[in-house]
PDB file of C-alpha atoms in Angstrom:
ATOM      1  CA  MET A 241      47.038 -35.467-128.083  1.00  0.00           C
ATOM      2  CA  GLN A 242      46.771 -31.930-126.549  1.00  0.00           C
ATOM      3  CA  ASN A 243      45.930 -33.610-123.345  1.00  0.00           C
ATOM      4  CA  ASP A 244      49.354 -35.383-122.817  1.00  0.00           C
ATOM      5  CA  VAL A 245      51.424 -32.713-124.634  1.00  0.00           C
ATOM      6  CA  GLN A 246      49.683 -30.635-121.828  1.00  0.00           C
ATOM      7  CA  LYS A 247      51.042 -32.557-119.703  1.00  0.00           C
ATOM      8  CA  GLN A 248      54.520 -32.969-121.027  1.00  0.00           C
ATOM      9  CA  LEU A 249      55.011 -29.444-120.762  1.00  0.00           C
ATOM     10  CA  GLN A 250      53.511 -29.122-117.228  1.00  0.00           C
ATOM     11  CA  ALA A 251      55.765 -31.978-116.532  1.00  0.00           C
ATOM     12  CA  GLU A 252      58.594 -29.932-117.821  1.00  0.00           C
ATOM     13  CA  LEU A 253      57.370 -26.525-115.513  1.00  0.00           C
ATOM     14  CA  ASP A 254      56.456 -28.682-112.817  1.00  0.00           C
ATOM     15  CA  ARG A 255      60.606 -30.120-112.093  1.00  0.00           C
ATOM     16  CA  TYR A 256      62.230 -26.274-112.770  1.00  0.00           C
ATOM     17  CA  LEU A 257      60.066 -24.941-110.261  1.00  0.00           C
ATOM     18  CA  LYS A 258      61.651 -27.997-108.101  1.00  0.00           C
ATOM     19  CA  ASN A 259      65.440 -27.752-109.231  1.00  0.00           C
ATOM     20  CA  SER A 260      65.921 -25.037-112.193  1.00  0.00           C
ATOM     21  CA  ASP A 261      69.722 -26.394-112.270  1.00  0.00           C
ATOM     22  CA  ASP A 262      68.745 -29.164-114.396  1.00  0.00           C
ATOM     23  CA  PHE A 263      68.359 -26.829-117.077  1.00  0.00           C
ATOM     24  CA  THR A 264      70.264 -26.413-119.768  1.00  0.00           C
ATOM     25  CA  PRO A 265      71.561 -22.352-121.002  1.00  0.00           C
ATOM     26  CA  TYR A 266      70.284 -21.989-124.588  1.00  0.00           C
ATOM     27  CA  TYR A 267      74.093 -20.268-125.104  1.00  0.00           C
ATOM     28  CA  PRO A 268      76.564 -20.046-122.435  1.00  0.00           C
ATOM     29  CA  GLY A 269      75.022 -16.516-120.591  1.00  0.00           C
ATOM     30  CA  MET A 270      72.120 -16.110-121.956  1.00  0.00           C
ATOM     31  CA  ASN A 271      69.186 -15.229-120.095  1.00  0.00           C
ATOM     32  CA  VAL A 272      67.474 -18.648-122.579  1.00  0.00           C
ATOM     33  CA  LEU A 273      66.945 -22.054-120.731  1.00  0.00           C
ATOM     34  CA  TYR A 274      65.403 -24.987-122.032  1.00  0.00           C
ATOM     35  CA  SER A 275      64.170 -28.580-121.109  1.00  0.00           C
ATOM     36  CA  GLU A 276      64.915 -31.901-122.460  1.00  0.00           C
ATOM     37  CA  LEU A 277      61.725 -32.151-123.744  1.00  0.00           C
ATOM     38  CA  TYR A 278      62.707 -29.095-125.993  1.00  0.00           C
ATOM     39  CA  LYS A 279      65.204 -30.500-126.619  1.00  0.00           C
ATOM     40  CA  GLU A 280      64.275 -33.992-127.454  1.00  0.00           C
ATOM     41  CA  GLN A 281      61.274 -32.697-129.620  1.00  0.00           C
ATOM     42  CA  LEU A 282      63.632 -30.583-131.148  1.00  0.00           C
ATOM     43  CA  LYS A 283      65.660 -33.825-132.459  1.00  0.00           C
ATOM     44  CA  GLU A 284      62.407 -34.869-134.024  1.00  0.00           C
ATOM     45  CA  ALA A 285      61.517 -32.171-135.588  1.00  0.00           C
ATOM     46  CA  ILE A 286      64.725 -31.795-137.214  1.00  0.00           C
ATOM     47  CA  GLU A 287      63.978 -35.198-138.559  1.00  0.00           C
ATOM     48  CA  LEU A 288      60.622 -35.047-139.744  1.00  0.00           C
ATOM     49  CA  VAL A 289      61.899 -31.653-141.907  1.00  0.00           C
ATOM     50  CA  LYS A 290      64.467 -33.535-142.778  1.00  0.00           C
ATOM     51  CA  LEU A 291      61.679 -36.155-144.418  1.00  0.00           C
ATOM     52  CA  HIS A 292      60.167 -32.957-145.849  1.00  0.00           C
ATOM     53  CA  SER A 293      63.903 -32.131-147.699  1.00  0.00           C
ATOM     54  CA  GLU A 294      67.188 -32.119-146.451  1.00  0.00           C
ATOM     55  CA  ALA A 295      67.985 -28.163-147.383  1.00  0.00           C
ATOM     56  CA  ASP A 296      65.627 -26.967-145.746  1.00  0.00           C
ATOM     57  CA  VAL A 297      66.914 -28.360-141.477  1.00  0.00           C
ATOM     58  CA  LYS A 298      69.649 -26.023-141.860  1.00  0.00           C
ATOM     59  CA  GLY A 299      66.858 -22.893-142.951  1.00  0.00           C
ATOM     60  CA  PHE A 300      64.749 -24.636-139.771  1.00  0.00           C
ATOM     61  CA  GLU A 301      66.853 -24.062-137.452  1.00  0.00           C
ATOM     62  CA  LEU A 302      68.498 -20.899-137.679  1.00  0.00           C
ATOM     63  CA  TYR A 303      65.419 -19.366-138.516  1.00  0.00           C
ATOM     64  CA  LEU A 304      64.606 -21.280-134.556  1.00  0.00           C
ATOM     65  CA  ASP A 305      67.841 -19.979-133.196  1.00  0.00           C
ATOM     66  CA  THR A 306      67.158 -16.062-134.224  1.00  0.00           C
ATOM     67  CA  ILE A 307      63.630 -16.192-132.750  1.00  0.00           C
ATOM     68  CA  ILE A 308      64.983 -17.667-129.375  1.00  0.00           C
ATOM     69  CA  VAL A 309      67.930 -15.407-129.666  1.00  0.00           C
ATOM     70  CA  ASN A 310      65.734 -12.133-130.004  1.00  0.00           C
ATOM     71  CA  MET A 311      62.601 -13.342-128.341  1.00  0.00           C
ATOM     72  CA  HIS A 312      63.327 -11.037-124.801  1.00  0.00           C
ATOM     73  CA  THR A 313      62.671  -8.185-127.413  1.00  0.00           C
ATOM     74  CA  LYS A 314      59.347  -9.242-128.089  1.00  0.00           C
ATOM     75  CA  VAL A 315      58.222 -10.981-125.238  1.00  0.00           C
ATOM     76  CA  LYS A 316      55.155  -8.970-125.328  1.00  0.00           C
ATOM     77  CA  LYS A 317      54.274  -9.886-128.232  1.00  0.00           C
ATOM     78  CA  TYR A 318      53.729 -13.230-128.012  1.00  0.00           C
ATOM     79  CA  LYS A 319      50.103 -15.127-127.059  1.00  0.00           C
ATOM     80  CA  LYS A 320      49.541 -16.299-124.269  1.00  0.00           C
ATOM     81  CA  SER A 321      49.575 -19.780-124.157  1.00  0.00           C
ATOM     82  CA  ILE A 322      47.129 -22.281-125.105  1.00  0.00           C
ATOM     83  CA  TYR A 323      48.056 -25.008-122.617  1.00  0.00           C
ATOM     84  CA  PHE A 324      48.016 -23.146-119.584  1.00  0.00           C
ATOM     85  CA  ASP A 325      46.745 -20.860-117.497  1.00  0.00           C
ATOM     86  CA  ASP A 326      48.667 -18.381-117.235  1.00  0.00           C
ATOM     87  CA  ASP A 327      49.913 -15.106-117.941  1.00  0.00           C
ATOM     88  CA  ASN A 328      53.432 -15.573-117.753  1.00  0.00           C
ATOM     89  CA  ILE A 329      53.544 -18.775-120.062  1.00  0.00           C
ATOM     90  CA  LYS A 330      53.542 -17.727-123.343  1.00  0.00           C
ATOM     91  CA  ASP A 331      53.898 -19.989-126.916  1.00  0.00           C
ATOM     92  CA  ILE A 332      56.579 -18.178-129.776  1.00  0.00           C
ATOM     93  CA  GLU A 333      54.689 -20.067-132.793  1.00  0.00           C
ATOM     94  CA  ASN A 334      56.587 -20.930-135.841  1.00  0.00           C
ATOM     95  CA  GLN A 335      57.510 -23.047-139.603  1.00  0.00           C
ATOM     96  CA  GLY A 336      54.265 -25.410-138.084  1.00  0.00           C
ATOM     97  CA  PHE A 337      55.902 -26.013-134.247  1.00  0.00           C
ATOM     98  CA  THR A 338      54.355 -24.190-130.824  1.00  0.00           C
ATOM     99  CA  ILE A 339      57.367 -23.206-127.965  1.00  0.00           C
ATOM    100  CA  PRO A 340      55.215 -23.050-124.575  1.00  0.00           C
ATOM    101  CA  PHE A 341      57.993 -20.570-123.005  1.00  0.00           C
ATOM    102  CA  TYR A 342      57.725 -19.410-119.183  1.00  0.00           C
ATOM    103  CA  ILE A 343      59.137 -16.617-117.852  1.00  0.00           C
ATOM    104  CA  ASP A 344      60.736 -16.753-114.615  1.00  0.00           C
ATOM    105  CA  GLU A 345      60.221 -13.311-113.556  1.00  0.00           C
ATOM    106  CA  LYS A 346      61.983 -13.442-110.529  1.00  0.00           C
ATOM    107  CA  ASN A 347      65.344 -14.744-112.032  1.00  0.00           C
ATOM    108  CA  LYS A 348      64.658 -12.778-115.012  1.00  0.00           C
ATOM    109  CA  LEU A 349      64.966 -15.896-117.201  1.00  0.00           C
ATOM    110  CA  TYR A 350      62.482 -17.660-119.925  1.00  0.00           C
ATOM    111  CA  ILE A 351      62.388 -21.532-119.735  1.00  0.00           C
ATOM    112  CA  LEU A 352      61.669 -23.257-123.281  1.00  0.00           C
ATOM    113  CA  LEU A 353      59.759 -25.938-121.794  1.00  0.00           C
ATOM    114  CA  GLY A 354      59.288 -28.082-125.591  1.00  0.00           C
ATOM    115  CA  LEU A 355      58.598 -27.345-129.728  1.00  0.00           C
ATOM    116  CA  VAL A 356      54.662 -28.939-130.603  1.00  0.00           C
ATOM    117  CA  ASN A 357      53.892 -29.849-133.525  1.00  0.00           C
ATOM    118  CA  ALA A 358      51.023 -28.288-134.434  1.00  0.00           C
ATOM    119  CA  GLN A 359      50.374 -30.801-136.965  1.00  0.00           C
ATOM    120  CA  VAL A 360      50.034 -33.200-133.736  1.00  0.00           C
ATOM    121  CA  THR A 361      48.916 -31.835-131.558  1.00  0.00           C
ATOM    122  CA  ALA A 362      45.970 -30.560-133.897  1.00  0.00           C
ATOM    123  CA  SER A 363      45.009 -34.402-135.699  1.00  0.00           C
ATOM    124  CA  SER A 364      44.030 -35.185-132.317  1.00  0.00           C
TER     125      SER A 364
END
């Protein structure tokens, strides 16, 4: 399963490097963009949290939002991604999920490549 995840994340990175216009700003004017894979996996994560407790969904979204909005202040603290051998790709770990993100130093952007359920990749 981890190999499939790596392929999906690599495909998103390749897509960004070919045409960054396909990526959406997290918030207008923000230097964080997200991929379609991130958007899809976020929906899946919310459904998973909702199965456990619908009340936890808002807290999950709020906490995730806070981490992403403030990520630029903590980029140095995040570890190199377990999915890539590249110092410009790091992982944010949050509530059983991992967010691999690419640091585009040239354009001063952070690209959210995906939102990986750590339990799914660990069980395979």
